[in-house]
XYZ file of C-alpha atoms in Angstrom:
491
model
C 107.945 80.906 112.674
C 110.083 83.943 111.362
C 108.992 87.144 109.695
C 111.439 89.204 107.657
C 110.561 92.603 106.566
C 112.391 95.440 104.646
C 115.590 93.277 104.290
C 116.359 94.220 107.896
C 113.541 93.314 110.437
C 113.051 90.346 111.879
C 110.276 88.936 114.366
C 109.452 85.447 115.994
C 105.657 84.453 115.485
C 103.129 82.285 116.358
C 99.876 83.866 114.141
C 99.662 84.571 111.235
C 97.327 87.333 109.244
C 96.420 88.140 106.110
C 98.340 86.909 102.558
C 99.593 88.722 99.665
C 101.232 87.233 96.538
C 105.157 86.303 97.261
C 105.824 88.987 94.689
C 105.226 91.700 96.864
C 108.654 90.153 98.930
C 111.174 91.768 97.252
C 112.840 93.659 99.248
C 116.689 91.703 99.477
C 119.213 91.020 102.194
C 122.621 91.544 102.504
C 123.198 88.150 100.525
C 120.379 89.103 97.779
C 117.479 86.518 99.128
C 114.110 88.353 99.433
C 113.475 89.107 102.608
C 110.170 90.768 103.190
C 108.480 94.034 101.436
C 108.030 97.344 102.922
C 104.776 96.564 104.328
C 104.855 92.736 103.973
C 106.623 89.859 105.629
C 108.413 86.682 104.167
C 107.283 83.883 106.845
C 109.220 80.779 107.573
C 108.560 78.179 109.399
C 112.275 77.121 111.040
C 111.061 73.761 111.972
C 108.523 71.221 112.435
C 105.181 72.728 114.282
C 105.519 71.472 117.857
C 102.055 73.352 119.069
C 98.797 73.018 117.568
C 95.762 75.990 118.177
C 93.743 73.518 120.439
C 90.138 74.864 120.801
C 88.999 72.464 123.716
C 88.063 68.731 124.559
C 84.646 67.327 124.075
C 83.171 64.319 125.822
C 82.200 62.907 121.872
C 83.267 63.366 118.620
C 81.687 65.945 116.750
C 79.348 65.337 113.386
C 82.743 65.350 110.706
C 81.708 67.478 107.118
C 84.168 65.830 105.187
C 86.579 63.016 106.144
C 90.098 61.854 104.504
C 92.444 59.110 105.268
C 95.860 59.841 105.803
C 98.508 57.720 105.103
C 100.464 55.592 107.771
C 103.133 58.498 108.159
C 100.506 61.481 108.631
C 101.644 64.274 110.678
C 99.080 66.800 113.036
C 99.865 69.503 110.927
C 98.588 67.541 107.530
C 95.072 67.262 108.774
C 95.094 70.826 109.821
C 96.149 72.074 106.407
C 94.095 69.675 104.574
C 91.181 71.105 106.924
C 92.262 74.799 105.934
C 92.509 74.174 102.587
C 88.811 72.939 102.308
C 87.937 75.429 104.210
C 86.801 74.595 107.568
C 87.423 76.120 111.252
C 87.793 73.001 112.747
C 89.390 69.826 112.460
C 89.600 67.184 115.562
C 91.478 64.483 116.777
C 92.571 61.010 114.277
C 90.585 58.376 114.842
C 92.075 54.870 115.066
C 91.562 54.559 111.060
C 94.023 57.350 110.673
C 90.958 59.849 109.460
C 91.170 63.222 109.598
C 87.705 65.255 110.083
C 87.179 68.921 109.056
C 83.778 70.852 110.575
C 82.620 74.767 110.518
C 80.911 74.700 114.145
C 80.967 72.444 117.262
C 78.239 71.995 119.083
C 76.948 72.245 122.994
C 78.183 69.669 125.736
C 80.658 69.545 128.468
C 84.299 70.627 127.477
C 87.577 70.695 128.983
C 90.664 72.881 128.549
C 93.746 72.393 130.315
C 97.739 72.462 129.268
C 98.114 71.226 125.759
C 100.743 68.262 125.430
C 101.385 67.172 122.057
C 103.351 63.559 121.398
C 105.777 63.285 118.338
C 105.428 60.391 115.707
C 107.175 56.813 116.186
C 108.666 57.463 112.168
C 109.545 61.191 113.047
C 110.721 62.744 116.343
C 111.265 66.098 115.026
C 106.946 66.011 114.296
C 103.783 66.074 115.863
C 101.464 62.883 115.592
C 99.138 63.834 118.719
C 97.985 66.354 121.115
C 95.452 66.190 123.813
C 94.443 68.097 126.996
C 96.395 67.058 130.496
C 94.047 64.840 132.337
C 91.481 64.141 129.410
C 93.417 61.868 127.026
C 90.263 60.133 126.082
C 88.472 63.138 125.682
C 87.734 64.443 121.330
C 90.302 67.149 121.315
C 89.502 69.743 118.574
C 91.744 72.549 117.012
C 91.181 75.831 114.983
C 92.213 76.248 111.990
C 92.108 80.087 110.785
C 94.783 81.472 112.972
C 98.001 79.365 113.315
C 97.937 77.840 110.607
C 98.900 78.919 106.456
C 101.151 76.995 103.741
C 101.597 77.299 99.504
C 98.678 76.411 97.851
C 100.906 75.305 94.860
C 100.286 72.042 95.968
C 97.010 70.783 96.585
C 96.686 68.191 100.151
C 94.511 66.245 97.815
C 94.035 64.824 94.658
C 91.689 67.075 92.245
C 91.141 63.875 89.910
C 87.942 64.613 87.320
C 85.212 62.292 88.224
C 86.090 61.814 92.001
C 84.076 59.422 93.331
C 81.616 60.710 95.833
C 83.844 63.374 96.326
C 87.050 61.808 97.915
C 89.324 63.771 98.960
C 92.297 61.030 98.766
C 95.811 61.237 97.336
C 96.152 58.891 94.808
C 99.410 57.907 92.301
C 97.359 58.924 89.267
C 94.166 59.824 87.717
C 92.888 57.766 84.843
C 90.176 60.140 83.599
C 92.444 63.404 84.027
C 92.771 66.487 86.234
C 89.896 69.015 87.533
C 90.253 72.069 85.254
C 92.982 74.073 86.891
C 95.499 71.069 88.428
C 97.942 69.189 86.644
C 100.177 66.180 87.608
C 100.226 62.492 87.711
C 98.169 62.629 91.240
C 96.353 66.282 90.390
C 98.193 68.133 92.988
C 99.728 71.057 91.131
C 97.986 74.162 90.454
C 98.242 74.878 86.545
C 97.816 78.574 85.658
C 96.884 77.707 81.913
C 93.831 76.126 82.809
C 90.216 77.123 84.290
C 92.260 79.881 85.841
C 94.281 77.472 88.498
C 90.817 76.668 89.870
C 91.133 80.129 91.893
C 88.311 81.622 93.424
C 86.281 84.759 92.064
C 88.001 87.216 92.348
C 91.351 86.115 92.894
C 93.641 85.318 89.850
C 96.327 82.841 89.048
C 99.898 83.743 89.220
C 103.643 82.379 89.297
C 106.527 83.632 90.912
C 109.752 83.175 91.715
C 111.247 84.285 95.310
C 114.898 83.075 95.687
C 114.881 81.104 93.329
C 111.686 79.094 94.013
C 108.970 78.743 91.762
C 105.343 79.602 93.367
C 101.825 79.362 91.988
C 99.424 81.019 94.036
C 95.932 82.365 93.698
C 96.021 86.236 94.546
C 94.188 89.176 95.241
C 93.641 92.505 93.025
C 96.042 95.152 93.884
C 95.406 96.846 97.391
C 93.382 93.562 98.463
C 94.748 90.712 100.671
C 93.367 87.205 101.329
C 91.996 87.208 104.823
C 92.169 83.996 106.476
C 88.449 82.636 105.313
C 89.496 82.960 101.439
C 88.159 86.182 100.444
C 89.664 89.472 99.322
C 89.061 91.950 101.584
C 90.838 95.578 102.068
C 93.761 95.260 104.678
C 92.165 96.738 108.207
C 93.983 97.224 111.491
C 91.665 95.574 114.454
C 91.384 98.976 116.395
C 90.255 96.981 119.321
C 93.108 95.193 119.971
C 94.982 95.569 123.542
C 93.014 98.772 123.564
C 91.215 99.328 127.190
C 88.063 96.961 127.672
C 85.503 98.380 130.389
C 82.270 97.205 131.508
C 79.055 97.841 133.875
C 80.127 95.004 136.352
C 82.945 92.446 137.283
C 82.333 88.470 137.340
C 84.881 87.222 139.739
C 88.194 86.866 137.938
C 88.983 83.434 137.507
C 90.108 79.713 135.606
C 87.643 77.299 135.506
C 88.703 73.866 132.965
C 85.361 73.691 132.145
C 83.567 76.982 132.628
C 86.407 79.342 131.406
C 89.254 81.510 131.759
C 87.151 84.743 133.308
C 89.573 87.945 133.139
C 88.949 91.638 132.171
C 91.255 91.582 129.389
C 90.182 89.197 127.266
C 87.873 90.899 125.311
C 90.910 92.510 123.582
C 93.294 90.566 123.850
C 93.882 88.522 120.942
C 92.697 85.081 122.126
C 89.488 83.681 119.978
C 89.498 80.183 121.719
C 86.266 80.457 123.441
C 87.992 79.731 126.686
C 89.340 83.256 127.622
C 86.475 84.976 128.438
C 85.255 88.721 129.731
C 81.725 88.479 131.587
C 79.674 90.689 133.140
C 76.999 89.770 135.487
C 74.034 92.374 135.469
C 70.572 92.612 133.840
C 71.579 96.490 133.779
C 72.615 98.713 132.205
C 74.378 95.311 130.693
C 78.021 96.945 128.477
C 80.801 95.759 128.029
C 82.513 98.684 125.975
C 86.255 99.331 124.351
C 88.227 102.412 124.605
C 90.092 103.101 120.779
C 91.772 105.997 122.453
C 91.235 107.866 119.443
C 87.850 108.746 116.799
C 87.269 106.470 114.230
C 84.301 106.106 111.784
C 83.563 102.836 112.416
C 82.481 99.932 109.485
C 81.877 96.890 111.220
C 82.592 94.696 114.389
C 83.650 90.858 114.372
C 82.978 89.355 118.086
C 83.850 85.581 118.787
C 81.418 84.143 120.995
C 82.594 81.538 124.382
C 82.123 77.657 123.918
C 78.167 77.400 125.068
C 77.579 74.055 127.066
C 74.051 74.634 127.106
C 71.933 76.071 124.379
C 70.619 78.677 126.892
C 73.975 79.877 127.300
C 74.255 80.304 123.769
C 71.294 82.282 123.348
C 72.107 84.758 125.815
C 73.942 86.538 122.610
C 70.787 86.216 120.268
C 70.696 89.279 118.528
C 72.883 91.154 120.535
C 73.497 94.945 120.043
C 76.588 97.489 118.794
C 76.649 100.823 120.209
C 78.884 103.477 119.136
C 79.964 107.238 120.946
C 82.165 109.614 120.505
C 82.519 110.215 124.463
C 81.357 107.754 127.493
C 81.685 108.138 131.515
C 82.965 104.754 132.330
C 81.638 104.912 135.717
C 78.250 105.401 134.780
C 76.084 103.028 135.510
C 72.285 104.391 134.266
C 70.644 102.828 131.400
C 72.854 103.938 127.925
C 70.362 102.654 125.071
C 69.378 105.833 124.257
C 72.126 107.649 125.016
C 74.546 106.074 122.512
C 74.603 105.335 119.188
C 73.309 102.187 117.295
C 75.485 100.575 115.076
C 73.401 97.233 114.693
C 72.473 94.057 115.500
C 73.856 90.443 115.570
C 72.461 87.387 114.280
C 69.257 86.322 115.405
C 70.533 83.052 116.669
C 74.027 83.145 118.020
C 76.750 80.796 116.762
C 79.258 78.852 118.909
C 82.709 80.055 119.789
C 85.184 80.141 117.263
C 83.756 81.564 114.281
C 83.281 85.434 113.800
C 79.625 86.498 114.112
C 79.686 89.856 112.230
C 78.097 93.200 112.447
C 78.054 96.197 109.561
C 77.265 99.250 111.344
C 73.803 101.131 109.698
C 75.764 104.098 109.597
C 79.345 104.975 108.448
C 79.701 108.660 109.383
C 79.754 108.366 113.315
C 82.704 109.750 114.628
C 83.281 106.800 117.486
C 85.500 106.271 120.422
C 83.936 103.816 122.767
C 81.979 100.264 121.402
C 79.574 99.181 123.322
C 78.313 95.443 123.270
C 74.996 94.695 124.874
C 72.528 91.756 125.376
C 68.963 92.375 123.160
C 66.340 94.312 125.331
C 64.724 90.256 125.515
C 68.235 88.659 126.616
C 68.530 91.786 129.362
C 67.035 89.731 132.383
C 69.279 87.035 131.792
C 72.453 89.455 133.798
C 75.130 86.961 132.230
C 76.729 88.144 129.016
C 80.490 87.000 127.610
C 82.804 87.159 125.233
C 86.021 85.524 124.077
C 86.544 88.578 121.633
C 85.899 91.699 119.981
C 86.865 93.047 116.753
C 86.782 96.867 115.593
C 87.564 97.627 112.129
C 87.265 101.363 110.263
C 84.865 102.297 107.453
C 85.531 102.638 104.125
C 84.011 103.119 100.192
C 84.973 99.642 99.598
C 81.966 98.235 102.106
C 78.798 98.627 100.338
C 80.102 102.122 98.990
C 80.686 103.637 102.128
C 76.636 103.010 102.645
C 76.150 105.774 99.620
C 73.205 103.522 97.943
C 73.942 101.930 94.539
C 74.269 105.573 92.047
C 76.292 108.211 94.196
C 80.165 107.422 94.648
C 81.812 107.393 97.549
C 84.491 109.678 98.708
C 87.397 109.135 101.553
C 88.973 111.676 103.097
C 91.565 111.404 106.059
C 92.374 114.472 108.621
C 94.567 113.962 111.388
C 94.750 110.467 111.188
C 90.815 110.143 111.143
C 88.709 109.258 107.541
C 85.555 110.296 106.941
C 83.471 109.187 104.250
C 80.933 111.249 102.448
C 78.775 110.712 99.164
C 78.830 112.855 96.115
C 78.074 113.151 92.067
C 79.612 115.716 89.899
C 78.311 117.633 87.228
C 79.863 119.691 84.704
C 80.266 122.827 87.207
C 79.827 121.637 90.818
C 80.290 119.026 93.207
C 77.222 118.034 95.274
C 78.339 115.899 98.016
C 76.215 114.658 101.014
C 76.400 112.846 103.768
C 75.431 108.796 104.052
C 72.134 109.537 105.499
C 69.035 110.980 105.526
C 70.365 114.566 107.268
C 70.601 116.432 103.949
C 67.100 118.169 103.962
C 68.179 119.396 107.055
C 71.367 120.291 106.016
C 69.873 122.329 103.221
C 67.216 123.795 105.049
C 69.674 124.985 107.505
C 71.751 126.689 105.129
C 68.562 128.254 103.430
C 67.876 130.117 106.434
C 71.558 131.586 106.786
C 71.702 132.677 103.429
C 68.151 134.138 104.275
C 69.009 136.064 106.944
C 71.984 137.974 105.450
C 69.817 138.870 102.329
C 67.559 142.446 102.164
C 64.835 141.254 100.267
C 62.257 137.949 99.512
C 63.920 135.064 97.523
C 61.946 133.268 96.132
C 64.419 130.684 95.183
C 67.640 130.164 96.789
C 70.848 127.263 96.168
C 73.914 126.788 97.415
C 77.101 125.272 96.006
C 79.870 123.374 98.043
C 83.065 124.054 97.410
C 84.806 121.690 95.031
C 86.190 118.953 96.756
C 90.141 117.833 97.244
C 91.223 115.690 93.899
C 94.104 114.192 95.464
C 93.210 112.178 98.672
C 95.841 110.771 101.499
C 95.227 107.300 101.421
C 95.779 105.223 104.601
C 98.414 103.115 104.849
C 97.829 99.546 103.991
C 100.081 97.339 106.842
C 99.929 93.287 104.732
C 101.146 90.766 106.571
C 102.281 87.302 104.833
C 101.031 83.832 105.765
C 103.330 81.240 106.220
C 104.193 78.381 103.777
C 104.738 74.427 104.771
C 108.183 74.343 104.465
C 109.241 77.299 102.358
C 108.717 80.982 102.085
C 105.192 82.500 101.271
């Protein structure tokens, strides 16, 4: 794929990120087309998809959510968008009966990763029919869906006929009892605007534009939101983890194993969420694996993408596994950290497979951070094996939960040097009270109390302070939108 930005810039890609609406494109070339905004980027795909984001080979099929047919002519790259439209992380290799299956997590059992080779169809060279892993060409080959992969929604992969019966998700000429609310057409394919608000989700809202002379309806976030690649509208974050310095309290011996996994040091930051690339450690303490941001962030909340588990002991060895958070760290220290850090929180108590994000909102936004640590639970300690395919850092902010400033006080950003820092305040008619996100402020106050004591001559017997009023105008940060990538046209 291409991504043009600014009228002038122009990259080759292979991942996408998060979508805005094709509006924000309109920044022209030298021949007038729209090529890109200032902090947005028109994707193309030049041709056909020749690689697919395989995931790994399983001895069996897994358990299928929802199944469609495709038709005799089907293309790889239909199932995967008809998967990503419903959806779902995962879609795996057409059966004999032409079905394409769509699941949200794959389960234990032996699995296989080697070099990818994908055969084009019989009715169309220039396309992908099927892929499968070099030496395993029997084996249930399955594929991601949230990362490679984006196209119009304009156009449904599947009819939205009202009445469906038991929920098909078929392509059919016409529909005799009409269109879901929100789709139009003789086959119920076309998002319609002017009704049930193009069957958009909440939150989003129904658009059309025209980039270059194409016509696009697209469901859209508010302004200074972006789609994130699991349907949502979300606030546009940098990953600060990524390619930043990954340490950790011991070293499994750096190797490939087809079925075991790809164990290097760098792949806890590098990009990769297959569950294949892995960083391990092997000790029951002090147990870290830790990331350097190179610079102090207030941090919000962590994604980390677990390996593909063969056993289920394997996959509990990241039961509710622990954040950490510090401004400084000795990376050759090897004594027991847990209460030498800071806690961010927990993960879940049962672990998920590789593959899908398993998240953690720190407790706390106001900790200035530099290192994140990751760490089996206190129960999962003994076990001395802990791994990960990938970790995620992403800054605070008032849009999550209010910065943590409880459901009546508003939250307040403000950015120094590159750095923000959220605090929580309510004004009055004269003053500004602000606080921090915690429970520090009695302290705070009674600190304050004794200053103020101490420079007086004589017995208060009541005493207040008043902050200063705070800044009205605010730097905001720099919002960096990338555009997903459309079938065959511009996004």
């Amino acid at each position: 794929m291409i991504a043009l930005k600014s009228g002038k810039e122009c990259n080759c890609i292979g991942r996408l990120d998060s979508a805005v609406a094709s509006s924000q494109c309109d920044v022209p070339c030298a021949n007038r087309d729209a090529c890109g905004g200032r902090d947005s980027y028109s994707v193309y795909k030049s041709k056909p998809r020749k690689t697919h984001d395989d995931y790994a080979s399983f001895e069996s099929r897994q358990r299928d959510v929802i199944l469609k047919t495709l038709p005799n002519t089907y293309t790889f790259e239909m199932c995967a968008h008809f998967c990503f439209e419903t959806n779902y992380t995962f879609f795996q290799k057409i059966d004999p009966s032409n079905r394409c299956g769509c699941f949200q997590e794959h389960g234990t059992g032996n699995s296989y990763f080697t070099k990818l080779i994908c055969d084009t169809c019989s009715s169309d060279r220039s396309e992908v029919c099927r892929c499968y892993h070099q030496g395993h060409e029997e084996k249930i080959a399955i594929f991601a869906t949230r990362f490679q992969y984006d196209f119009q929604r304009g156009v449904s992969t599947y009819s939205h006929c009202r009445n469906r019966n038991n929920g098909s998700y078929e392509i059919t000429a016409n529909c005799p009892d009409g269109c879901d609310p929100g789709w139009r057409g003789d086959s119920c394919r076309e998002r319609d605007c002017s009704s049930g608000r193009g069957d958009c989700p909440v939150g989003m809202e129904c658009i059309e534009s025209t980039v270059n002379g194409n016509k696009y309806v697209e469901c859209v976030c508010p302004p200074g939101k972006v789609r994130n690649k699991w349907y949502q509208c979300e606030v546009f974050r940098k990953n600060l983890a990524l390619h930043k310095p990954p340490y950790y309290s011991s070293t499994y011996d750096e190797h490939d194993n087809p079925t075991m996994g790809a164990h290097y040091k760098i792949h806890l930051t590098d990009g990769n969420y297959d569950g294949y690339h892995i960083s391990h450690i092997l000790d029951a303490m002090p147990a870290w694996m830790a990331v350097d941001l190179l610079s102090l962030y207030c941090v919000g909340f962590i994604r980390a993408y677990n390996r593909i588990n063969q056993w289920t002991d394997f996959l509990k060895r990241m039961d509710k596994f622990v954040v950490r958070l510090n401004e400084t760290f000795d990376v050759s220290n090897r004594e027991d950290i847990r209460d030498k850090v800071n806690l961010c929180g927990f993960g879940p108590e049962e672990a998920i497979q590789g593959g899908n994000p398993m998240i953690v909102v720190c407790e706390n936004f106001t900790i200035l951070t530099r290192f994140v640590f990751i760490q089996p639970s206190d129960e999962r300690m003994k076990d001395h094996h802990t791994a990960l395919a990938e970790l995620e850092v992403f800054e605070a902010g008032c849009d999550l939960f209010n910065g943590r400033c409880g459901e009546v006080e508003p939250c307040r950003e403000e950015k120094k040097e590159g750095t923000v820092t959220i605090s929580c305040s309510y004004e009055t008619t004269e003053k500004v009270f602000a606080k921090l996100p915690s429970s520090n402020v009695i302290l705070i106050v009674g600190i304050i109390g004794a200053m103020l004591a101490a420079l007086t001559t004589s017995v208060l017997a009541a005493w207040f302070f008043k902050k200063r009023k705070m800044k009205e105008e605010e730097e905001e940060g720099e919002d960096k939108q990338s555009v997903a990538s459309s079938e065959e046209d511009e996004l």
